Short mmCIF file of C-alpha atoms in Angstrom, two decimals:
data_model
loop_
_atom_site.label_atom_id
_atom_site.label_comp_id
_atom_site.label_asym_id
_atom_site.label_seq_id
_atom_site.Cartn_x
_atom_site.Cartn_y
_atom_site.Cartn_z
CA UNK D 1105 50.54 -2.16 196.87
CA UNK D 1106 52.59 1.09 196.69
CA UNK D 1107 51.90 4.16 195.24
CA UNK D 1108 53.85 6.35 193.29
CA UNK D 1109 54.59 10.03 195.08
CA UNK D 1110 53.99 12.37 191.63
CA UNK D 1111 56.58 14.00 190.76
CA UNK D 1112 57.42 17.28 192.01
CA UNK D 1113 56.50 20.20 190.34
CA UNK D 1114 59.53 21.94 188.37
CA UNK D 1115 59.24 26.20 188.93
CA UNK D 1116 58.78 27.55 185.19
CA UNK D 1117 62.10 28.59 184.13
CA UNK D 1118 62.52 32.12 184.08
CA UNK D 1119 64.58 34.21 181.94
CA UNK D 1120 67.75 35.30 183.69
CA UNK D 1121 68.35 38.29 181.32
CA UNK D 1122 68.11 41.46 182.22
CA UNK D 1123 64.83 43.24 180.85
CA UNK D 1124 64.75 45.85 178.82
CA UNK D 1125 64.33 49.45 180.27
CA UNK D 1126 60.84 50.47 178.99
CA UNK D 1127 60.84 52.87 176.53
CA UNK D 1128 59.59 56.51 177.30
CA UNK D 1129 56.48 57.58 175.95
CA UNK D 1130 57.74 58.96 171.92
CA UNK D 1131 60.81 56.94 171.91
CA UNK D 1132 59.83 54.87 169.38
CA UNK D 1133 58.28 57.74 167.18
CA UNK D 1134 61.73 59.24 167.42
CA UNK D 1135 63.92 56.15 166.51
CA UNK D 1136 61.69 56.36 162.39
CA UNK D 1137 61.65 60.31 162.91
CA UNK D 1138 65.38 60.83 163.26
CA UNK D 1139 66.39 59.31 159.52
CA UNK D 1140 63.26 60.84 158.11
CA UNK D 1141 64.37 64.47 159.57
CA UNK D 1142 67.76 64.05 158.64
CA UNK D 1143 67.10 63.50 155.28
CA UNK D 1144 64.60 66.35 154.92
CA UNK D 1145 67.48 68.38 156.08
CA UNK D 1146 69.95 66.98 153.47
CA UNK D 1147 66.96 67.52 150.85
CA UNK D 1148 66.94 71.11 152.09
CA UNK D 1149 70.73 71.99 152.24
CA UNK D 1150 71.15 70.19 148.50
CA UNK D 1151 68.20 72.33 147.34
CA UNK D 1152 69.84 75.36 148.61
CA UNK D 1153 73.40 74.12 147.23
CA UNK D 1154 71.76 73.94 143.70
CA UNK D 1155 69.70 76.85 143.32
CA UNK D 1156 71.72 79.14 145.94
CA UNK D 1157 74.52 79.21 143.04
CA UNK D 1158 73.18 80.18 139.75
CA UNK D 1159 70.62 82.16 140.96
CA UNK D 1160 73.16 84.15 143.00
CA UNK D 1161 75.71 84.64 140.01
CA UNK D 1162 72.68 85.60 137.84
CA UNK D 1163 71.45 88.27 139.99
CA UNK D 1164 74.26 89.57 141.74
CA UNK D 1165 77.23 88.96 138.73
CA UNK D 1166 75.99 91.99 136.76
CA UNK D 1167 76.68 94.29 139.98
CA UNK D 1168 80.44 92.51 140.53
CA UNK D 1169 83.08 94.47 138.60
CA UNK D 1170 84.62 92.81 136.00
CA UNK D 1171 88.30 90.99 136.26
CA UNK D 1172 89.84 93.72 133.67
CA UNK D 1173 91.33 90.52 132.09
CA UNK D 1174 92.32 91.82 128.00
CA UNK D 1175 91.20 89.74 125.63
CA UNK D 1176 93.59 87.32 123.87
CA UNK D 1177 93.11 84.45 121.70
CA UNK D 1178 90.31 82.36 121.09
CA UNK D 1179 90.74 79.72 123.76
CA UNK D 1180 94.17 80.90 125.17
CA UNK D 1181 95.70 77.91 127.09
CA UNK D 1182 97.66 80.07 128.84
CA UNK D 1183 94.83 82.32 130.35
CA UNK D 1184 93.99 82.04 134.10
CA UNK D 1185 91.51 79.77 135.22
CA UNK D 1186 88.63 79.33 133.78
CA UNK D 1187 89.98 80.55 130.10
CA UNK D 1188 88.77 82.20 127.60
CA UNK D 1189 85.91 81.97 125.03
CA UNK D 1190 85.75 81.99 121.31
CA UNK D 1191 86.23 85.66 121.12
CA UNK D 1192 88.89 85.45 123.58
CA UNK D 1193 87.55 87.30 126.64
CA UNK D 1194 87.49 85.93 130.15
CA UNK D 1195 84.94 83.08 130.47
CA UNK D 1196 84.49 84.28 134.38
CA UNK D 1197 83.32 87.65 133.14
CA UNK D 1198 81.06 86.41 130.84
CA UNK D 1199 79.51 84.13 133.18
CA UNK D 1200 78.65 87.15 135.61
CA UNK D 1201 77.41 88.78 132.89
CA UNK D 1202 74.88 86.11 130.89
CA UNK D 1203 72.43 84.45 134.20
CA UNK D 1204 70.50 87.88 134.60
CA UNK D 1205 68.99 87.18 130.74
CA UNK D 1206 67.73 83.85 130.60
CA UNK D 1207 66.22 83.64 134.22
CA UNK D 1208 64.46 87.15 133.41
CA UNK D 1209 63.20 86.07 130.00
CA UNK D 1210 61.83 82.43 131.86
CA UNK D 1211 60.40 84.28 134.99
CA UNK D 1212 58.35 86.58 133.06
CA UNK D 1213 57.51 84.52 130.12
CA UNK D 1214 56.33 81.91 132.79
CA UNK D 1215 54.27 84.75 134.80
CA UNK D 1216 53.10 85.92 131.59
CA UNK D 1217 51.51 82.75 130.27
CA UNK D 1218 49.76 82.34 133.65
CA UNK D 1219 48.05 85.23 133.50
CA UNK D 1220 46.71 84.50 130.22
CA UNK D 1221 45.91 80.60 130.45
CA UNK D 1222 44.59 80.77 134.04
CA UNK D 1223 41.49 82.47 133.71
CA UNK D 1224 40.92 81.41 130.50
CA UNK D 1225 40.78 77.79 131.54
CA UNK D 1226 38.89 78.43 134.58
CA UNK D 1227 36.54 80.14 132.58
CA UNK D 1228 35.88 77.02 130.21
CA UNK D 1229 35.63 74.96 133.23
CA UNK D 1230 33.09 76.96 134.83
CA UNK D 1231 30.76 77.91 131.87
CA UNK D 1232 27.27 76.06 131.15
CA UNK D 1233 27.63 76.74 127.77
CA UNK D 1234 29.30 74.20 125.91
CA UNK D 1235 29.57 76.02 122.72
CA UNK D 1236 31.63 78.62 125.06
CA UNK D 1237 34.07 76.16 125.93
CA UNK D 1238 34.53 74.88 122.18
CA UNK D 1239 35.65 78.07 121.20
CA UNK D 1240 37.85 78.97 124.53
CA UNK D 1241 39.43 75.41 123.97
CA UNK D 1242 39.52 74.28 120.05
CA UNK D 1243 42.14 76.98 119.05
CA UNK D 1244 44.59 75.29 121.39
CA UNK D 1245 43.96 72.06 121.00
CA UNK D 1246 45.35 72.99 117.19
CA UNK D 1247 48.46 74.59 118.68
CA UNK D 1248 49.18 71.72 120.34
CA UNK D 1249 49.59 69.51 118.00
CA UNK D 1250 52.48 71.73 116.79
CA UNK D 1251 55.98 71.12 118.51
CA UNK D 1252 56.99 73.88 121.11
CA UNK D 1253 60.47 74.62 119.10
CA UNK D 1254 58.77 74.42 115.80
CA UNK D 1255 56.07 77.40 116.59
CA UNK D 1256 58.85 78.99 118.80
CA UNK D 1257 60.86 79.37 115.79
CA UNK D 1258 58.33 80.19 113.34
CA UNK D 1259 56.85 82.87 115.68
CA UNK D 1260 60.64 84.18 115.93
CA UNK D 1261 61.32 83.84 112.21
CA UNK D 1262 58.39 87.15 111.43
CA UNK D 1263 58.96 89.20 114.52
CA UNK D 1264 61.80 91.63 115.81
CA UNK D 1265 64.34 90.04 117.64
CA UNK D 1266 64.23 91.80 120.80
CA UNK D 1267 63.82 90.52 124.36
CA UNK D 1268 60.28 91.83 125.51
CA UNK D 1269 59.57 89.31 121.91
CA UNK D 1270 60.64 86.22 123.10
CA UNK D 1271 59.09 87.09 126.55
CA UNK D 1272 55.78 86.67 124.20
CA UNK D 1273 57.00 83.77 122.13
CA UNK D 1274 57.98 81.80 125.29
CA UNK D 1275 54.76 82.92 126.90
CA UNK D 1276 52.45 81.82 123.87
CA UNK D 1277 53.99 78.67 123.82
CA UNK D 1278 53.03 77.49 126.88
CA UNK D 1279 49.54 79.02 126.99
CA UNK D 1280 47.55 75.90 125.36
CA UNK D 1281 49.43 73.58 128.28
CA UNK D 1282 48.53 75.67 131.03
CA UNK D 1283 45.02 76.18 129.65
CA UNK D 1284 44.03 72.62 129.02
CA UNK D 1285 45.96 71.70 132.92
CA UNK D 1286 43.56 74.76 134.50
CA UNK D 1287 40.52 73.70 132.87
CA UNK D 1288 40.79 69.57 133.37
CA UNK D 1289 41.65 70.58 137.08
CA UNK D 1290 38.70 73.05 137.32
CA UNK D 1291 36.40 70.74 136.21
CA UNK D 1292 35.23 68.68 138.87
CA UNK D 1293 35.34 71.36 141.60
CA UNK D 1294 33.40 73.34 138.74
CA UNK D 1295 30.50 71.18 138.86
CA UNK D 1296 30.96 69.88 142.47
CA UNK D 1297 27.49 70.39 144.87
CA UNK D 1298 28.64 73.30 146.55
CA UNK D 1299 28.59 75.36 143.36
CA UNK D 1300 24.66 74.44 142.90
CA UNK D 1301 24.06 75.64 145.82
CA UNK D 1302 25.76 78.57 145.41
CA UNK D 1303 24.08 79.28 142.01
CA UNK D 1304 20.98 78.88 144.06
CA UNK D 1305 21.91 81.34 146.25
CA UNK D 1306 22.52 83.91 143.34
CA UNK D 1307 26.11 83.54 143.46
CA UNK D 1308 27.28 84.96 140.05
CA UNK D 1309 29.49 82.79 137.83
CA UNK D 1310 32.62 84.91 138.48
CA UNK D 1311 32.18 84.74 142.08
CA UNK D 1312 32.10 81.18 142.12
CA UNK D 1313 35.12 80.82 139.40
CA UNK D 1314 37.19 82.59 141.97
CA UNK D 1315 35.87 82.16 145.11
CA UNK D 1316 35.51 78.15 145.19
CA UNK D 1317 36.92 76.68 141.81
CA UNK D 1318 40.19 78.42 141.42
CA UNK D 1319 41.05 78.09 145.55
CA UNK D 1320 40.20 74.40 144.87
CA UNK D 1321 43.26 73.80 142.08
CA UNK D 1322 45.59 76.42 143.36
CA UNK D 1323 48.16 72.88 144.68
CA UNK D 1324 47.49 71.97 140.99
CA UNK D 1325 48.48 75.18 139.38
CA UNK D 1326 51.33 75.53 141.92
CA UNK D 1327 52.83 71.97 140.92
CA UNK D 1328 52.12 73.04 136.91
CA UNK D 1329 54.17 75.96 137.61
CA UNK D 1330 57.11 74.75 138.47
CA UNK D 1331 57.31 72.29 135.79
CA UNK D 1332 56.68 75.14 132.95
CA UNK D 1333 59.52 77.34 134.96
CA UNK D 1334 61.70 75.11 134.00
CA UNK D 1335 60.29 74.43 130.89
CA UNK D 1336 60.59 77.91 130.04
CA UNK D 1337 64.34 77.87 131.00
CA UNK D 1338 64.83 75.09 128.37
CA UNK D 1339 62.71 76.97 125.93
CA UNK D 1340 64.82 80.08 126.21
CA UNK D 1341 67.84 78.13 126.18
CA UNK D 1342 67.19 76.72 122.89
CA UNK D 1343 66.08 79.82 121.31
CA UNK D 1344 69.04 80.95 122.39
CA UNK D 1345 71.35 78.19 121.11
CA UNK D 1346 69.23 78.03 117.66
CA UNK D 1347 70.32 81.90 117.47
CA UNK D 1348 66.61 82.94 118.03
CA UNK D 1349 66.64 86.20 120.45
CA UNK D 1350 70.32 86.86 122.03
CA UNK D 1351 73.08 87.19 119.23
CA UNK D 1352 76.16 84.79 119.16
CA UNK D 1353 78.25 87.29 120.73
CA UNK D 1354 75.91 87.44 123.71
CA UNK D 1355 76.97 86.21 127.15
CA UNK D 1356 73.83 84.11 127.52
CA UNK D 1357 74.56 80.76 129.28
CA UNK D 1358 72.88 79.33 126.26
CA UNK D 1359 74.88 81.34 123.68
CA UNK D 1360 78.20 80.65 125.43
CA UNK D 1361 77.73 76.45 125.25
CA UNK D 1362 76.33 76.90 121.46
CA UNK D 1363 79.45 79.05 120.17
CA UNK D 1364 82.35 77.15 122.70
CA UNK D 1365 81.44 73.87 121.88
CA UNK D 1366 83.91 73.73 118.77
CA UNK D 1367 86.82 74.68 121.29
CA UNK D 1368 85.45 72.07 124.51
CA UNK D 1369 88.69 70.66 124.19
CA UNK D 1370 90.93 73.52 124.62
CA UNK D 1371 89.05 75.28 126.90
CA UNK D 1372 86.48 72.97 128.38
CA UNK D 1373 85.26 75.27 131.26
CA UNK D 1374 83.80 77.69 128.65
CA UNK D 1375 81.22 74.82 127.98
CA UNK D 1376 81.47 72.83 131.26
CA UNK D 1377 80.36 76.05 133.73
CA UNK D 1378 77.54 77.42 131.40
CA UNK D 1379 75.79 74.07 131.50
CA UNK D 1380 76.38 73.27 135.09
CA UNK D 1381 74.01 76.60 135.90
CA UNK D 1382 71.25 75.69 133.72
CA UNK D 1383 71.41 72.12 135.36
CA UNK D 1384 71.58 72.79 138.38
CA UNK D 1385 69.02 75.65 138.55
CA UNK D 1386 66.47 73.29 136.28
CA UNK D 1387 66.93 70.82 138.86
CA UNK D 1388 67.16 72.62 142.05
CA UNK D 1389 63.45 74.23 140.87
CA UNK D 1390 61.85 70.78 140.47
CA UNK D 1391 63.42 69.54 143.81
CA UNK D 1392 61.81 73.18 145.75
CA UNK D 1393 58.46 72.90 143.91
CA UNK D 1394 58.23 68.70 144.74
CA UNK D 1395 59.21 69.78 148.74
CA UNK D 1396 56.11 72.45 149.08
CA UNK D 1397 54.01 70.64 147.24
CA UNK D 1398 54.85 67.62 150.24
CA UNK D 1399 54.08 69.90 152.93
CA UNK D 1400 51.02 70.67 151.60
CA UNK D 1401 50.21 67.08 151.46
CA UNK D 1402 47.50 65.72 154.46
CA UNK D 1403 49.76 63.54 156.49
#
C-alpha cells in the first residue's frame, strides 16, 4: 500500500509592486485643504474685485477732476467712450460724480435704523411685562403689513425733499424688520438660566439686556445687517428712480439708469455702467457679510 507524499506547500504569492511611500504625518489633511484654500482665496479676490470698484469710484470720483468734455447732444454717437447722457454731458463724469450719494444715504439710513430698532427689540425681549412688549411691538407689526415702496413713497409724498429726509424715510422703513429680527433673536437668551440667576443676584434689567442678551445675538444682528445694507441700497435706488429724493438731473446711479433708459440703444453705457455698480456692490456686500459670518462659525 503506498501513500501519497502531500503536496507541497505553495509560498503565498506576494505582490511584486512597489509599495507606496507612506504618507507624512498631515499629508492627507493637505491633499482636501489645498482646493478648500484655494477657493477661499478666489472667494476673497472676487469679493475684493466687486466691491473694490464701486466703492472706490464712489468715494474717491468726487475728488478726481473732471474730463472738461463740453456737452453736446443727447446721446452723441460720436462722443468718446463711454458717451454721453440725456442732457448730453460725459457719462464718465457723471459716474464719478453720482456713487458718493446713494452709498451715503444707505450707510446712514442703515446705521440709523439700528440704532433705533436694536434696543427697542432687545428691550421687548427682555421685559416681564407682557403688556410692555404689546405696545413696543403692535405698532410695527401694522407697518408691516404695508409694502416698503408704498410707505417710502407716501412718507416722501408730505415731507421736504432733501437728503438728511430720505436718510429718515429709508431708516423708518426698515425699523419694524430689524425690531421684530432683534427681539425673536433676544428671546431665548432673554429667558435662558443664566439671566435668573443673574436677577437673583440683583442684576438690573439693563445690565442683563446688555451684558448677556445683546452679546448673545450680536452674529444675528451682524448677518441682519448686511442683508438691510443692501436692502437699503435698493430702497434708495428706487426712490431715486421713482423721482423721490435726487432730481432727474442728478448724477445718482439710480437717476442716470431711470432718465437713459429711453436712449439704451444709442448710448448703452449710460445705462449699462450705472447698473453694473449697484450690482456689483449689492452683491459683493452679501458675499463679505456670508464670509465673516463663516469664520465665526465653530468648525
Amino acid at each position: 500500500m503506498t501513500t501519497e507524499k502531500p503536496a507541497a506547500e505553495q509560498p503565498p504569492a506576494t505582490d511584486r509592486r512597489t509599495p507606496e511611500a507612506p504618507l507624512k504625518p498631515g499629508a492627507a489633511e493637505s491633499r482636501h485643504t489645498r482646493p478648500r484654500d484655494r477657493r477661499k482665496r478666489l472667494e476673497f479676490a472676487a469679493i475684493v474685485a466687486l466691491l473694490a470698484v464701486p466703492l472706490g469710484i464712489a468715494l474717491v470720483g468726487p475728488l478726481l477732476p473732471s474730463t472738461g468734455a463740453e456737452r453736446t447732444q443727447p446721446f452723441d454717437p460720436a462722443a468718446p467712450w463711454p458717451g454721453t447722457d440725456h442732457l448730453g454731458a460725459s457719462v464718465l463724469d457723471r459716474l464719478l460724480d453720482g456713487g458718493w450719494g446713494i452709498v451715503a444715504t444707505a450707510a446712514a439710513a442703515t446705521a440709523l435704523a439700528f440704532l433705533a430698532g436694536f434696543p427697542i427689540g432687545l428691550a421687548a425681549a427682555s421685559t416681564r411685562r407682557r403688556w410692555l412688549d404689546e405696545i413696543l411691538m403692535r405698532p410695527f407689526d401694522l407697518l408691516l403689513a404695508l409694502p416698503s415702496l408704498l410707505l417710502m413713497l407716501l412718507l416722501a409724498s408730505i415731507a421736504p425733499p432733501t437728503a438728511w429726509m430720505l436718510v429718515l424715510i429709508v431708516a423708518f422703513v426698515n425699523l419694524p424688520d430689524i425690531a421684530r429680527i432683534v427681539r425673536a433673536a433676544a428671546l431665548e437668551a432673554a429667558h435662558h438660566p443664566v439671566v435668573d440667576a443673574m436677577w437673583l443676584q440683583g442684576e438690573g434689567p439693563w445690565r442683563i439686556a446688555l451684558t448677556h442678551t445683546a452679546r448673545s445675538i450680536l452674529p444675528t444682528v451682524a448677518a441682519d445687517a448686511g442683508v438691510r445694507l443692501v436692502g437699503a441700497f435698493y430702497l434708495v435706488a428706487a426712490a431715486s428712480f421713482l423721482g423721490v429724493g435726487a432730481g432727474p438731473e442728478s448724477s445718482d446711479w439710480a437717476v442716470m439708469v431711470d432718465v437713459n433708459r429711453g436712449g439704451i440703444f444709442l448710448s448703452p453705457w449710460a445705462v449699462v455702467l450705472p447698473a453694473a455698480l449697484l450690482v456689483a456692490l449689492s452683491v459683493g456686500l452679501n458675499l463679505l457679510f456670508d464670509r465673516l459670518l463663516s469664520r465665526r462659525e465653530p468648525a
